[in-house]
């Protein structure tokens, strides 16, 4: 009996040690992310950093942003670069419109890389994209994925912008683990129908680039059935943007997916 007890205890210790080895020490790693108003600042990404204990948090998300570029989107850091604006109210101000047209994934990623290169932030070990809600021109994955070079990709579509941003991070930081979050459900059924079309495209992009997709639409715990268009629901403060509880819910789910799928 003592021998059996000893063996069981030994197996439990081995199992525990193996379990501890499965999950890396995120406190020695650096976290980066990009997105729109659902990601900007200290929302779900702060919960991820807090839960997993990342050493740093480098967030270049800006409200109202899109994967897709505009015809006049500027290069970040160019001589005449106007800046980036998350504005969305109607305006006729040309300078403001240029800043809004610079509020796209390509420019965000150029900014992220510049801030790593100048020493403001360390090289990321994990990078999470969470974009797509604001995109209107979707394109298709087949066209966006054609060829190996990014030079021929149509960046004015969501599909092209997504490929450019994801592939650029993967090429610049080859040891970084990349995750792409799908848009969440909103209180607007029509908006959700469009989100499902976007998710189908993003899934193909992720598969082609061999990066992990995190299904926030189906699994984050936010459902259209409990949300109200343009008003406060269970987790969305206005039918679109998560309130503090919703942000934490998203963050805990994304943290779990990163922890369980990091290797």
PDB file of N, CA, C and O in Angstrom, residues 38 42-47 50 222 232-238 241-252:
ATOM      1  N   UNK A  38     -12.240  49.517 -29.701  1.00  0.00           N
ATOM      2  CA  UNK A  38     -12.459  48.444 -28.732  1.00  0.00           C
ATOM      3  C   UNK A  38     -11.136  48.003 -28.107  1.00  0.00           C
ATOM      4  O   UNK A  38     -11.118  47.358 -27.058  1.00  0.00           O
ATOM      5  N   UNK A  42      -6.302  51.245 -22.417  1.00  0.00           N
ATOM      6  CA  UNK A  42      -6.236  50.138 -21.460  1.00  0.00           C
ATOM      7  C   UNK A  42      -7.594  49.464 -21.330  1.00  0.00           C
ATOM      8  O   UNK A  42      -8.313  49.657 -20.354  1.00  0.00           O
ATOM      9  N   UNK A  43      -7.953  48.673 -22.349  1.00  0.00           N
ATOM     10  CA  UNK A  43      -9.216  47.946 -22.319  1.00  0.00           C
ATOM     11  C   UNK A  43      -8.919  46.450 -22.174  1.00  0.00           C
ATOM     12  O   UNK A  43      -8.319  46.039 -21.182  1.00  0.00           O
ATOM     13  N   UNK A  44      -9.347  45.613 -23.129  1.00  0.00           N
ATOM     14  CA  UNK A  44      -9.115  44.173 -22.970  1.00  0.00           C
ATOM     15  C   UNK A  44      -7.630  43.831 -22.912  1.00  0.00           C
ATOM     16  O   UNK A  44      -7.229  42.877 -22.233  1.00  0.00           O
ATOM     17  N   UNK A  45      -6.803  44.613 -23.615  1.00  0.00           N
ATOM     18  CA  UNK A  45      -5.371  44.288 -23.652  1.00  0.00           C
ATOM     19  C   UNK A  45      -4.720  44.453 -22.284  1.00  0.00           C
ATOM     20  O   UNK A  45      -3.784  43.715 -21.945  1.00  0.00           O
ATOM     21  N   UNK A  46      -5.194  45.403 -21.491  1.00  0.00           N
ATOM     22  CA  UNK A  46      -4.648  45.557 -20.136  1.00  0.00           C
ATOM     23  C   UNK A  46      -4.974  44.331 -19.295  1.00  0.00           C
ATOM     24  O   UNK A  46      -4.137  43.861 -18.497  1.00  0.00           O
ATOM     25  N   UNK A  47      -6.191  43.799 -19.469  1.00  0.00           N
ATOM     26  CA  UNK A  47      -6.554  42.582 -18.741  1.00  0.00           C
ATOM     27  C   UNK A  47      -5.650  41.432 -19.147  1.00  0.00           C
ATOM     28  O   UNK A  47      -5.192  40.659 -18.294  1.00  0.00           O
ATOM     29  N   UNK A  50      -2.299  41.970 -17.504  1.00  0.00           N
ATOM     30  CA  UNK A  50      -2.388  41.739 -16.063  1.00  0.00           C
ATOM     31  C   UNK A  50      -2.546  40.253 -15.729  1.00  0.00           C
ATOM     32  O   UNK A  50      -1.905  39.741 -14.813  1.00  0.00           O
ATOM     33  N   UNK A 222     -19.888  37.454 -25.270  1.00  0.00           N
ATOM     34  CA  UNK A 222     -20.735  38.603 -25.621  1.00  0.00           C
ATOM     35  C   UNK A 222     -21.666  38.185 -26.757  1.00  0.00           C
ATOM     36  O   UNK A 222     -21.210  37.766 -27.816  1.00  0.00           O
ATOM     37  N   UNK A 232     -27.257  50.565 -23.892  1.00  0.00           N
ATOM     38  CA  UNK A 232     -26.516  49.699 -22.986  1.00  0.00           C
ATOM     39  C   UNK A 232     -27.186  48.340 -22.849  1.00  0.00           C
ATOM     40  O   UNK A 232     -28.400  48.242 -22.706  1.00  0.00           O
ATOM     41  N   UNK A 233     -26.382  47.305 -22.911  1.00  0.00           N
ATOM     42  CA  UNK A 233     -26.862  45.954 -22.709  1.00  0.00           C
ATOM     43  C   UNK A 233     -26.075  45.273 -21.601  1.00  0.00           C
ATOM     44  O   UNK A 233     -25.612  45.935 -20.671  1.00  0.00           O
ATOM     45  N   UNK A 234     -25.909  43.967 -21.704  1.00  0.00           N
ATOM     46  CA  UNK A 234     -25.218  43.217 -20.651  1.00  0.00           C
ATOM     47  C   UNK A 234     -23.742  43.588 -20.552  1.00  0.00           C
ATOM     48  O   UNK A 234     -23.228  43.846 -19.469  1.00  0.00           O
ATOM     49  N   UNK A 235     -23.028  43.612 -21.691  1.00  0.00           N
ATOM     50  CA  UNK A 235     -21.592  43.877 -21.682  1.00  0.00           C
ATOM     51  C   UNK A 235     -21.171  45.032 -22.584  1.00  0.00           C
ATOM     52  O   UNK A 235     -20.018  45.436 -22.555  1.00  0.00           O
ATOM     53  N   UNK A 236     -22.094  45.541 -23.428  1.00  0.00           N
ATOM     54  CA  UNK A 236     -21.770  46.635 -24.336  1.00  0.00           C
ATOM     55  C   UNK A 236     -22.451  47.907 -23.857  1.00  0.00           C
ATOM     56  O   UNK A 236     -23.653  47.905 -23.574  1.00  0.00           O
ATOM     57  N   UNK A 237     -21.699  48.984 -23.786  1.00  0.00           N
ATOM     58  CA  UNK A 237     -22.269  50.216 -23.234  1.00  0.00           C
ATOM     59  C   UNK A 237     -23.161  50.955 -24.221  1.00  0.00           C
ATOM     60  O   UNK A 237     -23.975  51.798 -23.820  1.00  0.00           O
ATOM     61  N   UNK A 238     -23.009  50.640 -25.540  1.00  0.00           N
ATOM     62  CA  UNK A 238     -23.777  51.338 -26.557  1.00  0.00           C
ATOM     63  C   UNK A 238     -24.152  50.419 -27.719  1.00  0.00           C
ATOM     64  O   UNK A 238     -24.412  50.886 -28.812  1.00  0.00           O
ATOM     65  N   UNK A 241     -19.449  48.999 -28.161  1.00  0.00           N
ATOM     66  CA  UNK A 241     -18.214  49.037 -27.377  1.00  0.00           C
ATOM     67  C   UNK A 241     -18.408  48.378 -26.009  1.00  0.00           C
ATOM     68  O   UNK A 241     -19.359  48.724 -25.292  1.00  0.00           O
ATOM     69  N   UNK A 242     -17.536  47.447 -25.637  1.00  0.00           N
ATOM     70  CA  UNK A 242     -17.651  46.808 -24.322  1.00  0.00           C
ATOM     71  C   UNK A 242     -17.475  47.808 -23.185  1.00  0.00           C
ATOM     72  O   UNK A 242     -16.630  48.719 -23.268  1.00  0.00           O
ATOM     73  N   UNK A 243     -18.287  47.669 -22.142  1.00  0.00           N
ATOM     74  CA  UNK A 243     -18.062  48.439 -20.927  1.00  0.00           C
ATOM     75  C   UNK A 243     -16.925  47.782 -20.148  1.00  0.00           C
ATOM     76  O   UNK A 243     -16.269  46.852 -20.648  1.00  0.00           O
ATOM     77  N   UNK A 244     -16.674  48.219 -18.942  1.00  0.00           N
ATOM     78  CA  UNK A 244     -15.534  47.684 -18.192  1.00  0.00           C
ATOM     79  C   UNK A 244     -15.651  46.179 -17.967  1.00  0.00           C
ATOM     80  O   UNK A 244     -14.667  45.436 -18.108  1.00  0.00           O
ATOM     81  N   UNK A 245     -16.849  45.703 -17.654  1.00  0.00           N
ATOM     82  CA  UNK A 245     -17.042  44.265 -17.459  1.00  0.00           C
ATOM     83  C   UNK A 245     -16.822  43.512 -18.772  1.00  0.00           C
ATOM     84  O   UNK A 245     -16.239  42.429 -18.789  1.00  0.00           O
ATOM     85  N   UNK A 246     -17.285  44.093 -19.876  1.00  0.00           N
ATOM     86  CA  UNK A 246     -17.093  43.468 -21.173  1.00  0.00           C
ATOM     87  C   UNK A 246     -15.631  43.431 -21.583  1.00  0.00           C
ATOM     88  O   UNK A 246     -15.158  42.443 -22.160  1.00  0.00           O
ATOM     89  N   UNK A 247     -14.909  44.506 -21.296  1.00  0.00           N
ATOM     90  CA  UNK A 247     -13.481  44.545 -21.595  1.00  0.00           C
ATOM     91  C   UNK A 247     -12.736  43.448 -20.833  1.00  0.00           C
ATOM     92  O   UNK A 247     -11.872  42.755 -21.384  1.00  0.00           O
ATOM     93  N   UNK A 248     -13.073  43.303 -19.573  1.00  0.00           N
ATOM     94  CA  UNK A 248     -12.411  42.284 -18.749  1.00  0.00           C
ATOM     95  C   UNK A 248     -12.791  40.885 -19.209  1.00  0.00           C
ATOM     96  O   UNK A 248     -11.949  39.979 -19.223  1.00  0.00           O
ATOM     97  N   UNK A 249     -14.044  40.708 -19.617  1.00  0.00           N
ATOM     98  CA  UNK A 249     -14.482  39.411 -20.138  1.00  0.00           C
ATOM     99  C   UNK A 249     -13.704  39.045 -21.393  1.00  0.00           C
ATOM    100  O   UNK A 249     -13.193  37.923 -21.522  1.00  0.00           O
ATOM    101  N   UNK A 250     -13.603  39.987 -22.328  1.00  0.00           N
ATOM    102  CA  UNK A 250     -12.814  39.773 -23.539  1.00  0.00           C
ATOM    103  C   UNK A 250     -11.371  39.455 -23.193  1.00  0.00           C
ATOM    104  O   UNK A 250     -10.760  38.525 -23.746  1.00  0.00           O
ATOM    105  N   UNK A 251     -10.801  40.254 -22.292  1.00  0.00           N
ATOM    106  CA  UNK A 251      -9.394  40.088 -21.936  1.00  0.00           C
ATOM    107  C   UNK A 251      -9.093  38.736 -21.324  1.00  0.00           C
ATOM    108  O   UNK A 251      -8.075  38.112 -21.647  1.00  0.00           O
ATOM    109  N   UNK A 252      -9.978  38.262 -20.467  1.00  0.00           N
ATOM    110  CA  UNK A 252      -9.752  36.953 -19.837  1.00  0.00           C
ATOM    111  C   UNK A 252      -9.812  35.837 -20.874  1.00  0.00           C
ATOM    112  O   UNK A 252      -9.030  34.884 -20.824  1.00  0.00           O
TER     113      UNK A 252
END
